[in-house]
Amino acid sequence: MRFLIPILISATVLVPQGIADNVQSILEIPNTNAGAAHRIAIVGAGAAGSSAAYHLSQFARDAGLEIPLNITIFESEARVGGRTTTVNALNDPRYPVELGGSIFVEINRILFNATRDFNLPTNARIYESTGSDYDLGIWDGDSFIFTTANSDDDGSLKDRWSGWWDIAKLLWKYGFSPLRLRSLQRATIGRFLNMYDEFFPFLDLTQAAEEADLLSVTGTTGEKMLAAAGISEQFSREIIQASTRVNYAQNLPDFHGLETLVCMSTDGAMSIEGGNWQIFDQMIKHSQAKLRLNSTVTAVNTTTGSPTLTITNSEGATVSESFDTIILAHPYNSSMMTLTPPPAHTPHKDVAYVSLHVTLFTSPFRPSPVYFNLNPPVDSLVPDSILTTVPEALDPHFLGRGVEGVGPTGFWSLSTLHILNPSTDGYIPGVVSSGSIPVENLDMSGKQYLYKIFSPAPLTAEELVELFGWQDDQSLPADLKSNSRTQSHGGTSISALPDTLLTWSHEKVWNSYPYLPPRTEFDCFDVYNCSSTRSVEAEALARKLWYTSAIEPFICTMETSALSGRNIARLIVDGLA
Ligand SMILES: Cc1cc2nc3c(=O)[nH]c(=O)nc-3n(C[C@H](O)[C@H](O)[C@H](O)COP(=O)(O)OP(=O)(O)OC[C@H]3O[C@@H](n4cnc5c(N)ncnc54)[C@H](O)[C@@H]3O)c2cc1C
Ligand SMILES: *[C@@H]1O[C@H](CO)[C@@H](O)[C@H](O)[C@H]1NC(C)=O
Ligand SMILES: *[C@@H]1O[C@H](CO)[C@@H](O)[C@H](O)[C@H]1NC(C)=O
Ligand SMILES: *[C@@H]1O[C@H](CO)[C@@H](O)[C@H](O)[C@H]1NC(C)=O
Ligand SMILES: *[C@@H]1O[C@H](CO)[C@@H](O)[C@H](O)[C@H]1NC(C)=O
Ligand SMILES: *[C@@H]1O[C@H](CO)[C@@H](O)[C@H](O)[C@H]1NC(C)=O
Ligand SMILES: *[C@@H]1O[C@H](CO)[C@@H](O)[C@H](O)[C@H]1NC(C)=O
């Protein structure tokens, strides 16, 4: 941080000069690129950036803009999709699996419309039963405090939460809480949907949230909001917190009310067969924007009328290019990118991101009933999907974040995603493969279970040995045999496990989403014209640098990032019309 101080000091000296230049260019040459195309740079090819590109071209066409848009997307990775991407289980292109954003819902109008408009197949093979008696269990580190029984299933999409609305069972255990939650959630989501029409487009998120009457739910914790609505503490902790933990790796006492309700709004959950990233890939293709992969933007200099980007390619070579408008479509991090002049309000200054460890792996084995204290210890009592919460005795108010916040369970969730039969499974139609090489030299005649675990720290070999009860397995290296549950966990990489037990694995650490404590003020979309700090400097630089991730501390999903991109696209086109 220390090196930032001289930059800030020198900037206060530089800014007046910058303003002078800028005011002059605005006064004398109203359009810095008169006659030619309006050049727009989008930094980031995730949900937000691709939606911005797509909607810019749509809105420009609808508005009959005279001046053509020339859109360039810069993406540091070699692929589009950002936090939405797939990897191939068993390195086999038949088995693409989501590593990041997995599920969206029918009320997600932008994504839902895109699946329709781009003809992308949804839903296939999200869930197959393993033969377990339970499709879902909520584990508190000691016992399963709630389970839903597996119903007969035809292998088609199974809504992750549909079992929860086995209302009779819920009412029996939790009284009227499930119904109260339902009405609170309907009313709030209805108010949020106004942001697609009545309040669209919105220059100021804080103001739009206020007008949609949502600040009361973003400004309080999920815990307090639910208590105020008459929902029991037990239902909140056991059921709703399991959802905030699997979706956002956070507990209710430090997580705002709006995102809590988003976690419970899973009606009509779906995903794109072969990978959700295809939505964003199609949006970019339909936008006719130029896509520059392997191109990291390291600086944005907005001192003159034409903001200049500094772009570094994967070989480390640097170029500068000028544009008329820039859209930052990723969470801003000052150590990764500099903004000149430094904005009065630095984007995401007070926003911290969750460090989420995602471990995908395949094994011919099921988790151990002994690990979960099941009696009798039979495999079929272990649920297919395991969500977690903290036990009643442990006050989550005193838990921190990450490793502390997860509590005694040690992981946020463990899901069985698919049953793979590599020797007999056919190719899945419509799947876009990335063409990896299948794992060789393995006996693939039997079935393989594909698992996904979310945890706050790397999953270790010792933890998997316990979870699956492999302590006495012949093939286990001696140094992994000695651990028992009462001893402290070792820290051996899961790659040390023999491939008879763990046939394939993929580990990824994401800065997945922000921590979402209550808040009633959000960052500005227009970085240099931020309502609370507006000044002469800001007006002169207004509408040049836009920021999509301002929406993340409000709601962080693929859809809301796409909404943010769409909103900014409309603001830009309105400004040019
Ligand atoms: C494990 C996980 C599970 C999730 N589950 C869900 C879910 O089920 N449903 C849901 O709706 N959401 C889910 N989310 C959240 C969702 O994925 C994100 O909210 C959304 O994808 C964010 O999109 P974005 O475009 O705003 O940002 P990103 O997807 O992060 O895109 C930003 C892009 O910018 C690029 N970039 C960054 N800096 C630069 C630079 N300097 N120069 C050039 N390029 C740059 C990055 O490489 C990236 O491609 C999940 C996220 C994770 C990680
Ligand atoms: C669009 O912008 C890019 C980048 O500035 C430039 O190289 C290209 O020539 C422009 N194309 C048109 C048609 O204006
Ligand atoms: C991006 O870089 C990777 C290697 O890091 C390379 O395989 C790929 O071809 C590059 N893609 C483009 C479009 O430059
Ligand atoms: C989605 O499609 C419907 C029906 O065509 C349309 O009315 C609506 O405006 C679209 N919404 C968005 C956000 O694209
Ligand atoms: C930003 O651009 C201005 C005008 O071109 C230039 O004088 C200044 O040195 C640049 N600043 C940085 C940090 O690149
Ligand atoms: C910014 O990125 C650096 C390098 O990846 C990381 O160490 C740092 O924690 C990030 N800062 C924030 C605020 O996310
Ligand atoms: C700057 O923001 C204010 C409101 O926040 C708005 O009224 C004004 O039009 C904006 N200026 C420009 C040039 O967009």
XYZ file of C-alpha atoms and ligand atoms in Angstrom:
714
model
C 0.000 0.000 0.000
C 2.781 2.397 0.871
C 3.713 3.077 -2.754
C 0.235 4.413 -3.435
C 0.747 7.497 -1.316
C 3.182 9.301 -3.652
C 0.828 8.582 -6.557
C -2.080 10.147 -4.731
C -0.025 13.166 -3.753
C 1.326 13.731 -7.226
C -2.136 13.230 -8.637
C -3.526 16.168 -6.717
C -0.868 18.216 -8.449
C -1.554 16.717 -11.847
C -5.311 16.861 -11.798
C -5.799 20.581 -12.414
C -3.743 20.229 -15.569
C -5.837 17.228 -16.581
C -9.063 19.093 -16.011
C -7.861 22.005 -18.065
C -7.036 19.733 -20.993
C -10.254 17.929 -20.602
C -12.549 20.884 -20.354
C -10.850 22.331 -23.360
C -11.272 19.200 -25.438
C -14.902 18.928 -24.433
C -15.618 22.569 -25.236
C -13.739 22.778 -28.490
C -14.210 19.318 -29.955
C -17.546 18.004 -28.746
C -16.857 14.597 -30.245
C -13.237 13.643 -29.817
C -13.502 11.258 -32.723
C -15.924 13.228 -34.900
C -17.270 11.452 -37.951
C -15.549 8.190 -37.098
C -16.872 5.396 -34.941
C -17.316 5.782 -31.190
C -14.637 3.536 -29.731
C -15.621 1.539 -26.665
C -13.227 -0.707 -24.746
C -14.632 -3.372 -22.435
C -12.169 -4.841 -19.945
C -13.271 -8.386 -19.055
C -15.209 -11.048 -20.987
C -17.322 -12.472 -18.159
C -21.088 -12.127 -17.755
C -20.906 -8.355 -17.320
C -18.535 -7.515 -20.169
C -20.177 -9.797 -22.717
C -23.653 -8.524 -21.768
C -22.406 -4.941 -22.114
C -21.085 -5.681 -25.613
C -24.236 -7.503 -26.689
C -26.616 -4.865 -25.373
C -24.529 -1.975 -26.682
C -24.989 -3.294 -30.184
C -28.692 -4.061 -29.593
C -29.511 -0.687 -28.077
C -27.467 1.164 -30.708
C -29.404 -0.600 -33.444
C -32.771 0.001 -31.744
C -31.966 3.672 -31.178
C -30.804 4.044 -34.794
C -27.552 5.655 -33.642
C -25.956 7.545 -36.487
C -22.474 7.102 -35.180
C -21.293 3.474 -35.406
C -19.916 1.785 -32.297
C -16.519 0.165 -32.506
C -16.330 -2.225 -29.531
C -13.182 -4.027 -28.392
C -13.165 -6.503 -25.492
C -9.903 -7.127 -23.643
C -9.673 -10.337 -21.644
C -6.604 -11.396 -19.703
C -7.372 -15.093 -19.905
C -7.269 -17.264 -23.026
C -11.034 -17.855 -22.749
C -14.316 -16.009 -22.235
C -16.633 -16.555 -19.266
C -14.669 -15.274 -16.259
C -16.118 -16.812 -13.113
C -18.274 -19.042 -15.319
C -16.239 -21.854 -16.853
C -16.135 -25.624 -17.203
C -13.479 -28.279 -16.916
C -13.792 -31.838 -18.220
C -14.148 -34.517 -15.572
C -11.693 -37.378 -16.205
C -10.204 -34.984 -18.806
C -12.931 -36.395 -21.031
C -14.864 -33.970 -23.274
C -18.020 -35.992 -22.649
C -18.052 -34.678 -19.095
C -17.850 -30.889 -18.912
C -18.602 -29.664 -15.373
C -19.104 -26.159 -13.999
C -16.156 -24.905 -11.968
C -17.763 -21.528 -11.167
C -21.293 -20.090 -11.616
C -23.604 -23.066 -12.034
C -27.269 -22.271 -11.674
C -29.601 -19.534 -12.838
C -33.366 -19.290 -12.544
C -36.296 -18.510 -14.750
C -36.815 -14.972 -13.422
C -33.254 -14.212 -14.555
C -34.597 -12.536 -17.662
C -31.357 -11.719 -19.406
C -29.895 -15.210 -19.113
C -33.215 -16.906 -19.722
C -33.880 -14.806 -22.841
C -30.367 -15.534 -24.060
C -30.817 -19.309 -23.806
C -33.958 -18.887 -25.924
C -32.498 -16.406 -28.429
C -29.256 -18.351 -28.889
C -30.944 -21.753 -28.853
C -28.829 -23.110 -26.037
C -30.061 -26.369 -24.502
C -30.735 -26.219 -20.760
C -31.125 -28.628 -17.924
C -29.789 -31.947 -19.075
C -28.148 -34.281 -16.611
C -27.980 -32.004 -13.645
C -28.872 -34.708 -11.232
C -28.936 -38.456 -11.118
C -29.679 -40.432 -8.005
C -26.900 -42.567 -6.592
C -29.382 -44.868 -4.929
C -29.075 -42.989 -1.659
C -32.210 -42.766 0.441
C -31.766 -38.975 0.650
C -31.117 -36.424 -2.045
C -30.214 -33.692 0.430
C -28.922 -33.555 3.971
C -27.911 -30.656 6.191
C -24.888 -31.552 8.308
C -23.763 -29.609 11.375
C -20.560 -31.524 12.054
C -22.273 -33.923 14.407
C -25.457 -35.125 12.749
C -27.802 -34.556 9.840
C -30.330 -32.123 11.256
C -32.513 -32.193 8.148
C -32.816 -34.527 5.182
C -35.130 -34.871 2.216
C -35.989 -38.300 0.932
C -35.126 -39.205 -2.628
C -38.204 -39.425 -4.771
C -38.311 -41.498 -7.918
C -36.463 -39.642 -10.516
C -36.238 -39.956 -14.264
C -32.782 -38.450 -14.434
C -33.988 -35.103 -15.741
C -33.367 -31.805 -14.015
C -33.981 -31.905 -10.344
C -34.255 -28.559 -8.683
C -31.669 -28.467 -5.955
C -34.148 -27.112 -3.446
C -37.445 -28.574 -4.638
C -37.399 -31.134 -1.882
C -37.441 -28.327 0.640
C -40.934 -27.459 -0.365
C -42.062 -30.746 0.833
C -44.169 -28.349 2.872
C -45.774 -30.884 5.144
C -42.433 -32.023 6.441
C -41.155 -28.507 6.904
C -44.305 -27.367 8.660
C -44.044 -30.305 10.996
C -40.574 -29.302 12.072
C -40.598 -25.523 11.700
C -44.182 -24.337 12.076
C -45.200 -21.467 9.801
C -41.672 -20.276 9.027
C -41.487 -21.758 5.525
C -44.680 -19.992 4.459
C -43.629 -16.685 5.985
C -40.342 -16.919 4.132
C -42.181 -17.590 0.891
C -44.232 -14.399 1.088
C -41.304 -12.221 2.187
C -39.263 -13.569 -0.697
C -42.001 -13.078 -3.301
C -42.578 -9.465 -2.282
C -38.880 -8.596 -2.274
C -38.010 -10.286 -5.552
C -40.993 -8.513 -7.115
C -39.537 -5.167 -6.052
C -36.133 -6.134 -7.441
C -37.670 -6.942 -10.836
C -38.674 -3.267 -11.156
C -35.014 -2.604 -11.809
C -35.474 -4.246 -15.220
C -38.190 -1.862 -16.363
C -39.575 0.880 -14.141
C -36.152 2.068 -12.936
C -34.138 1.027 -15.996
C -31.589 2.365 -16.791
C -30.235 3.604 -13.456
C -27.203 5.857 -13.149
C -27.099 5.491 -9.401
C -27.538 2.042 -7.863
C -28.038 3.386 -4.347
C -30.870 5.588 -5.550
C -32.472 2.849 -7.655
C -32.310 0.451 -4.697
C -33.932 3.093 -2.537
C -36.706 3.725 -5.044
C -37.297 -0.022 -5.386
C -37.558 -0.100 -1.584
C -34.685 -2.563 -1.217
C -32.347 -0.653 1.096
C -34.246 -1.939 4.118
C -33.242 -5.500 3.194
C -29.678 -4.723 2.056
C -29.205 -2.657 5.213
C -29.896 -5.440 7.665
C -28.530 -8.926 8.234
C -30.348 -11.975 6.952
C -30.695 -13.026 10.564
C -32.468 -9.829 11.678
C -34.622 -9.598 8.571
C -35.879 -13.163 9.049
C -36.505 -12.683 12.763
C -38.480 -9.501 12.032
C -40.622 -11.433 9.545
C -41.532 -13.966 12.212
C -39.317 -16.753 10.874
C -37.959 -18.954 13.613
C -34.316 -18.896 14.608
C -34.140 -22.644 14.101
C -35.508 -22.554 10.551
C -33.157 -19.695 9.687
C -30.079 -21.397 11.063
C -30.820 -24.923 9.917
C -32.309 -24.328 6.485
C -31.675 -20.813 5.223
C -28.117 -20.591 6.495
C -27.310 -23.877 4.730
C -28.284 -22.050 1.555
C -26.240 -18.897 2.238
C -23.270 -21.142 3.002
C -23.445 -23.232 -0.180
C -24.146 -20.194 -2.359
C -21.894 -17.561 -0.760
C -19.735 -19.265 1.923
C -21.209 -16.917 4.541
C -23.341 -17.171 7.684
C -26.554 -15.222 8.332
C -25.340 -12.864 11.100
C -22.926 -11.121 8.697
C -24.811 -11.437 5.395
C -27.421 -8.999 4.128
C -31.112 -9.682 3.795
C -31.509 -9.195 0.052
C -28.850 -11.747 -0.880
C -30.352 -14.092 1.733
C -33.645 -13.997 -0.168
C -31.832 -14.460 -3.495
C -30.356 -17.673 -2.046
C -33.858 -18.990 -1.439
C -35.214 -18.042 -4.873
C -34.344 -21.150 -6.783
C -37.615 -21.934 -8.511
C -36.999 -23.170 -12.027
C -33.231 -23.566 -11.555
C -31.372 -24.443 -14.744
C -27.984 -24.428 -16.385
C -26.714 -24.690 -19.933
C -25.798 -28.129 -21.155
C -22.068 -28.159 -21.763
C -21.442 -24.961 -19.785
C -23.035 -21.628 -18.905
C -20.063 -19.790 -20.441
C -21.642 -20.445 -23.846
C -24.233 -17.735 -23.123
C -21.456 -15.171 -22.812
C -19.581 -16.560 -25.802
C -22.751 -16.150 -27.896
C -23.367 -12.642 -26.584
C -19.895 -11.614 -27.729
C -20.339 -13.275 -31.131
C -23.707 -11.557 -31.662
C -22.293 -8.186 -30.604
C -19.668 -8.289 -33.360
C -17.234 -6.782 -30.892
C -13.563 -7.519 -31.409
C -12.318 -9.930 -28.750
C -8.698 -9.714 -27.671
C -7.792 -12.683 -25.470
C -4.559 -12.943 -23.459
C -4.683 -9.139 -23.089
C -4.441 -7.685 -19.594
C -5.251 -4.015 -19.095
C -2.871 -2.635 -16.481
C -3.666 1.082 -16.614
C -6.428 3.444 -17.663
C -5.458 7.079 -18.178
C -8.475 9.336 -18.580
C -6.546 12.596 -18.330
C -7.338 13.678 -21.873
C -10.549 13.482 -23.897
C -9.608 10.039 -25.222
C -8.923 7.643 -22.349
C -5.869 5.507 -23.003
C -5.504 1.872 -22.021
C -2.198 0.167 -21.374
C -2.474 -3.468 -22.418
C 0.009 -6.231 -21.679
C -0.090 -9.471 -23.666
C 0.864 -12.899 -22.341
C 4.465 -12.413 -23.517
C 4.725 -9.245 -21.439
C 4.741 -6.807 -24.371
C 2.910 -3.556 -23.702
C 0.877 -1.322 -26.017
C -1.302 1.768 -25.483
C -4.588 2.374 -27.279
C -7.086 5.231 -27.096
C -10.856 4.953 -26.856
C -13.816 7.229 -26.224
C -15.461 5.176 -23.490
C -14.124 2.445 -21.205
C -16.109 -0.185 -19.307
C -14.330 -1.988 -16.485
C -16.144 -5.326 -16.344
C -14.363 -7.054 -13.471
C -13.843 -6.392 -9.751
C -11.358 -3.517 -9.526
C -8.117 -4.222 -7.683
C -5.748 -1.279 -7.345
C -2.670 -3.488 -7.160
C -3.548 -4.989 -10.546
C -4.592 -1.821 -12.388
C -3.979 1.921 -11.972
C -6.494 4.630 -12.770
C -5.259 8.112 -13.697
C -6.371 10.472 -12.282
C -7.213 8.500 -9.142
C -11.000 8.772 -8.747
C -12.276 10.516 -5.629
C -14.128 7.335 -4.796
C -11.987 4.252 -5.540
C -14.181 1.386 -6.786
C -14.535 -1.544 -4.397
C -12.437 0.201 -1.760
C -14.276 -1.427 1.137
C -15.220 -4.709 -0.538
C -13.427 -7.945 0.356
C -13.776 -11.129 -1.670
C -14.354 -14.660 -0.452
C -11.489 -17.010 -1.198
C -13.335 -20.162 -2.217
C -11.641 -23.490 -2.811
C -13.503 -25.622 -5.305
C -12.434 -29.254 -5.555
C -13.870 -31.445 -8.284
C -12.972 -35.111 -8.214
C -14.110 -38.561 -9.291
C -14.003 -41.792 -7.346
C -15.649 -45.196 -7.576
C -16.527 -44.770 -3.873
C -19.250 -43.106 -1.792
C -18.590 -40.992 1.322
C -18.383 -42.954 4.543
C -21.508 -43.284 6.727
C -19.152 -43.616 9.704
C -17.732 -40.141 9.098
C -21.266 -38.758 9.372
C -22.044 -40.717 12.562
C -24.789 -42.641 10.786
C -26.318 -45.570 12.550
C -26.489 -48.176 11.122
C -23.406 -47.266 9.070
C -24.794 -48.045 5.624
C -23.871 -46.162 2.463
C -27.444 -45.473 1.403
C -27.954 -43.211 4.429
C -25.392 -40.697 3.114
C -27.294 -38.020 1.141
C -26.312 -37.222 -2.450
C -25.875 -33.531 -1.636
C -24.635 -32.371 1.718
C -25.113 -28.785 2.814
C -23.808 -27.542 6.136
C -24.616 -25.218 8.992
C -23.239 -24.514 12.448
C -24.604 -26.398 15.461
C -26.979 -24.641 17.824
C -24.433 -24.647 20.637
C -22.008 -22.554 18.585
C -22.935 -18.893 18.339
C -22.224 -17.858 14.735
C -21.928 -14.216 15.866
C -18.502 -15.036 17.197
C -17.346 -16.911 14.151
C -15.121 -15.027 11.768
C -15.018 -15.501 8.039
C -13.455 -18.265 5.962
C -11.904 -21.098 7.975
C -13.371 -19.766 11.235
C -16.775 -19.110 9.736
C -17.203 -22.598 8.329
C -17.269 -24.047 11.855
C -16.971 -27.725 12.811
C -17.941 -29.125 9.402
C -14.736 -27.808 7.776
C -16.403 -27.549 4.360
C -19.333 -25.558 2.995
C -20.879 -28.263 0.818
C -20.275 -31.630 -0.807
C -22.359 -32.538 -3.842
C -22.556 -35.613 -5.988
C -22.969 -34.103 -9.450
C -23.106 -37.072 -11.786
C -22.613 -40.771 -12.089
C -20.200 -41.425 -14.929
C -20.004 -44.695 -16.825
C -16.988 -44.053 -19.036
C -17.139 -47.398 -20.833
C -20.772 -47.006 -21.925
C -21.727 -43.298 -21.828
C -22.374 -41.825 -25.248
C -21.419 -38.370 -26.375
C -23.753 -35.681 -25.126
C -25.270 -33.859 -28.083
C -24.649 -30.141 -28.218
C -21.673 -30.202 -25.914
C -18.795 -28.006 -26.960
C -15.709 -29.883 -25.939
C -12.404 -28.339 -25.108
C -10.791 -31.464 -26.489
C -8.685 -32.603 -23.559
C -7.084 -36.008 -23.413
C -8.946 -38.703 -21.466
C -7.242 -40.083 -18.389
C -5.377 -43.191 -19.462
C -4.184 -46.329 -17.709
C -7.188 -46.408 -15.419
C -9.758 -49.092 -15.057
C -12.824 -47.268 -16.297
C -15.081 -50.263 -16.535
C -16.995 -49.398 -13.371
C -18.976 -46.324 -12.491
C -17.415 -43.160 -11.203
C -19.071 -40.589 -8.960
C -18.284 -36.972 -9.752
C -18.096 -34.790 -6.620
C -17.772 -31.074 -5.944
C -16.646 -29.716 -2.580
C -16.603 -26.027 -1.564
C -14.237 -25.256 1.308
C -12.483 -22.231 2.830
C -9.030 -23.887 2.643
C -7.443 -26.494 0.366
C -8.969 -29.919 0.793
C -6.297 -32.308 2.052
C -5.660 -35.985 1.399
C -6.153 -36.662 5.127
C -9.597 -35.065 5.039
C -10.673 -37.112 2.024
C -9.378 -40.319 3.638
C -11.625 -39.667 6.640
C -14.575 -38.496 4.598
C -14.525 -41.656 2.482
C -13.292 -44.038 5.186
C -10.191 -45.080 3.245
C -7.998 -45.497 6.371
C -7.637 -49.246 5.883
C -7.393 -49.292 2.117
C -4.488 -51.424 0.853
C -3.394 -48.886 -1.701
C -3.154 -45.971 0.744
C 0.410 -44.733 1.381
C 1.528 -45.498 4.936
C 1.855 -41.853 5.971
C -1.817 -41.272 5.198
C -2.997 -44.297 7.184
C -2.062 -43.104 10.646
C -4.506 -40.217 10.903
C -7.674 -40.653 12.815
C -10.497 -38.270 13.385
C -9.261 -37.129 16.763
C -5.828 -36.186 15.486
C -5.184 -32.877 13.873
C -5.484 -32.807 10.126
C -2.392 -33.171 8.047
C -1.805 -30.997 5.048
C -1.004 -33.425 2.246
C -2.175 -32.567 -1.273
C -5.022 -34.714 -2.574
C -2.770 -35.624 -5.503
C -0.955 -37.972 -3.077
C -3.982 -40.268 -3.070
C -3.687 -43.396 -5.257
C -5.696 -43.380 -8.478
C -7.648 -46.440 -7.386
C -9.369 -44.150 -4.852
C -9.266 -40.775 -6.552
C -9.456 -41.284 -10.302
C -9.318 -37.594 -11.280
C -9.339 -34.199 -9.572
C -9.237 -30.488 -10.321
C -8.649 -27.772 -7.722
C -9.356 -24.066 -8.154
C -9.267 -21.099 -5.780
C -11.632 -18.316 -6.772
C -12.124 -14.795 -5.521
C -15.670 -15.931 -5.968
C -17.965 -13.183 -4.667
C -17.758 -10.346 -2.151
C -18.378 -10.723 1.539
C -21.872 -9.330 1.808
C -22.404 -7.599 5.145
C -25.332 -5.150 5.359
C -24.877 -1.897 3.423
C -27.027 0.934 2.120
C -24.511 2.643 -0.174
C -23.111 1.184 -3.344
C -20.321 2.156 -5.709
C -21.082 4.242 -8.779
C -21.359 2.858 -12.287
C -19.794 6.092 -13.557
C -16.441 6.060 -11.762
C -15.682 9.793 -12.165
C -19.211 11.053 -11.554
C -20.046 9.513 -8.232
C -22.987 11.225 -6.581
C -21.606 11.531 -3.068
C -18.307 13.005 -4.232
C -19.257 14.935 -7.355
C -16.934 17.778 -8.199
C -15.677 19.798 -11.144
C -13.172 17.083 -11.887
C -15.908 14.486 -11.917
C -18.214 16.341 -14.318
C -15.407 16.835 -16.842
C -14.574 13.130 -16.776
C -18.166 11.934 -16.527
C -19.358 9.067 -18.786
C -15.848 8.008 -19.781
C -15.134 5.213 -17.308
C -17.878 2.787 -16.246
C -17.768 0.032 -13.643
C -19.986 -3.067 -13.787
C -18.917 -4.726 -10.514
C -20.537 -1.901 -8.532
C -23.523 -4.237 -8.447
C -21.726 -7.138 -6.735
C -22.108 -5.981 -3.098
C -25.841 -5.578 -3.853
C -26.415 -8.981 -5.483
C -23.651 -11.135 -6.950
C -24.890 -13.567 -9.590
C -24.298 -14.156 -13.303
C -27.645 -12.479 -14.006
C -27.008 -9.323 -11.992
C -23.571 -8.930 -13.583
C -25.310 -9.253 -16.958
C -27.899 -6.688 -15.776
C -25.131 -4.304 -14.790
C -23.564 -4.649 -18.260
C -26.947 -4.083 -19.888
C -27.639 -1.055 -17.700
C -24.334 0.579 -18.547
C -24.839 -0.215 -22.239
C -28.142 1.644 -22.143
C -26.662 4.627 -20.282
C -23.909 4.896 -22.895
C -26.274 4.626 -25.868
C -28.706 7.131 -24.301
C -25.775 9.519 -23.940
C -24.869 9.198 -27.614
C -28.387 9.353 -29.040
C -17.565 -21.228 -7.484
C -18.587 -20.190 -7.869
C -19.925 -20.528 -7.875
C -20.889 -19.594 -8.270
N -22.183 -20.001 -8.358
C -23.073 -19.187 -8.962
C -24.357 -19.670 -9.319
O -24.687 -20.852 -9.114
N -25.216 -18.807 -9.917
C -24.862 -17.511 -10.212
O -25.673 -16.786 -10.796
N -23.646 -17.037 -9.881
C -22.739 -17.849 -9.290
N -21.480 -17.386 -9.033
C -21.175 -15.962 -9.250
C -21.003 -15.641 -10.733
O -20.132 -16.569 -11.318
C -20.452 -14.224 -10.875
O -21.304 -13.348 -10.188
C -20.391 -13.745 -12.322
O -19.939 -14.766 -13.172
C -19.499 -12.525 -12.401
O -19.398 -12.080 -13.751
P -18.543 -10.756 -14.111
O -18.550 -10.653 -15.572
O -19.073 -9.625 -13.333
O -17.087 -11.034 -13.559
P -16.061 -12.165 -14.019
O -16.782 -13.388 -14.399
O -15.047 -12.262 -12.930
O -15.401 -11.589 -15.329
C -14.357 -10.648 -15.296
C -13.398 -10.967 -16.423
O -12.442 -9.917 -16.480
C -11.167 -10.467 -16.710
N -10.200 -9.482 -16.204
C -9.979 -9.135 -14.916
N -9.052 -8.171 -14.846
C -8.667 -7.909 -16.126
C -7.732 -7.007 -16.699
N -7.021 -6.176 -15.949
N -7.589 -6.993 -18.059
C -8.325 -7.828 -18.840
N -9.232 -8.695 -18.327
C -9.399 -8.729 -16.994
C -11.178 -11.767 -15.942
O -10.216 -12.662 -16.455
C -12.609 -12.250 -16.183
O -12.705 -13.065 -17.331
C -20.495 -18.288 -8.624
C -19.142 -17.933 -8.610
C -18.194 -18.874 -8.256
C -16.739 -18.506 -8.307
C -11.983 0.058 -34.197
O -11.105 0.346 -33.100
C -9.872 -0.363 -33.183
C -9.134 -0.103 -31.897
O -9.023 1.273 -31.631
C -9.120 0.078 -34.435
O -7.908 -0.652 -34.514
C -9.985 -0.196 -35.656
O -9.352 0.300 -36.788
C -11.351 0.451 -35.521
N -12.193 -0.003 -36.606
C -13.069 0.784 -37.212
C -13.876 0.153 -38.283
O -13.210 1.965 -36.906
C -3.455 -17.287 -25.416
O -2.353 -17.857 -24.712
C -2.332 -19.284 -24.697
C -1.148 -19.730 -23.895
O -1.084 -19.046 -22.685
C -2.279 -19.821 -26.121
O -2.384 -21.225 -26.079
C -3.421 -19.254 -26.946
O -3.286 -19.654 -28.291
C -3.448 -17.741 -26.866
N -4.660 -17.266 -27.539
C -4.688 -16.186 -28.301
C -5.982 -15.866 -28.956
O -3.727 -15.458 -28.421
C -36.980 -11.024 -22.534
O -37.867 -11.430 -23.545
C -39.196 -10.944 -23.369
C -40.086 -11.604 -24.382
O -39.534 -11.538 -25.674
C -39.169 -9.430 -23.507
O -40.469 -8.908 -23.331
C -38.263 -8.867 -22.421
O -38.138 -7.465 -22.572
C -36.887 -9.498 -22.492
N -36.155 -9.042 -21.313
C -34.869 -8.793 -21.303
C -34.306 -8.290 -20.031
O -34.144 -8.995 -22.250
C -1.778 10.267 -18.568
O -1.914 10.972 -19.809
C -1.436 12.300 -19.769
C -1.802 12.970 -21.080
O -1.425 12.175 -22.160
C 0.071 12.282 -19.529
O 0.559 13.588 -19.464
C 0.332 11.556 -18.208
O 1.728 11.420 -18.023
C -0.321 10.186 -18.209
N -0.198 9.623 -16.860
C 0.139 8.349 -16.644
C 0.245 7.925 -15.189
O 0.334 7.548 -17.539
C -5.599 -7.713 -5.480
O -4.835 -8.694 -6.155
C -3.698 -9.135 -5.450
C -2.888 -10.058 -6.354
O -3.702 -11.049 -6.927
C -4.161 -9.827 -4.164
O -3.052 -10.284 -3.427
C -4.968 -8.846 -3.328
O -5.496 -9.513 -2.210
C -6.111 -8.281 -4.152
N -6.772 -7.231 -3.387
C -8.089 -7.198 -3.217
C -8.601 -6.045 -2.446
O -8.840 -8.057 -3.660
C -23.368 13.153 -13.179
O -24.233 12.546 -12.214
C -25.423 13.272 -11.934
C -26.247 12.520 -10.920
O -25.517 11.668 -10.143
C -26.244 13.464 -13.179
O -27.372 14.271 -12.884
C -25.403 14.120 -14.249
O -26.151 14.156 -15.452
C -24.125 13.321 -14.478
N -23.296 13.983 -15.484
C -23.087 13.469 -16.675
C -22.271 14.261 -17.626
O -23.496 12.359 -17.009
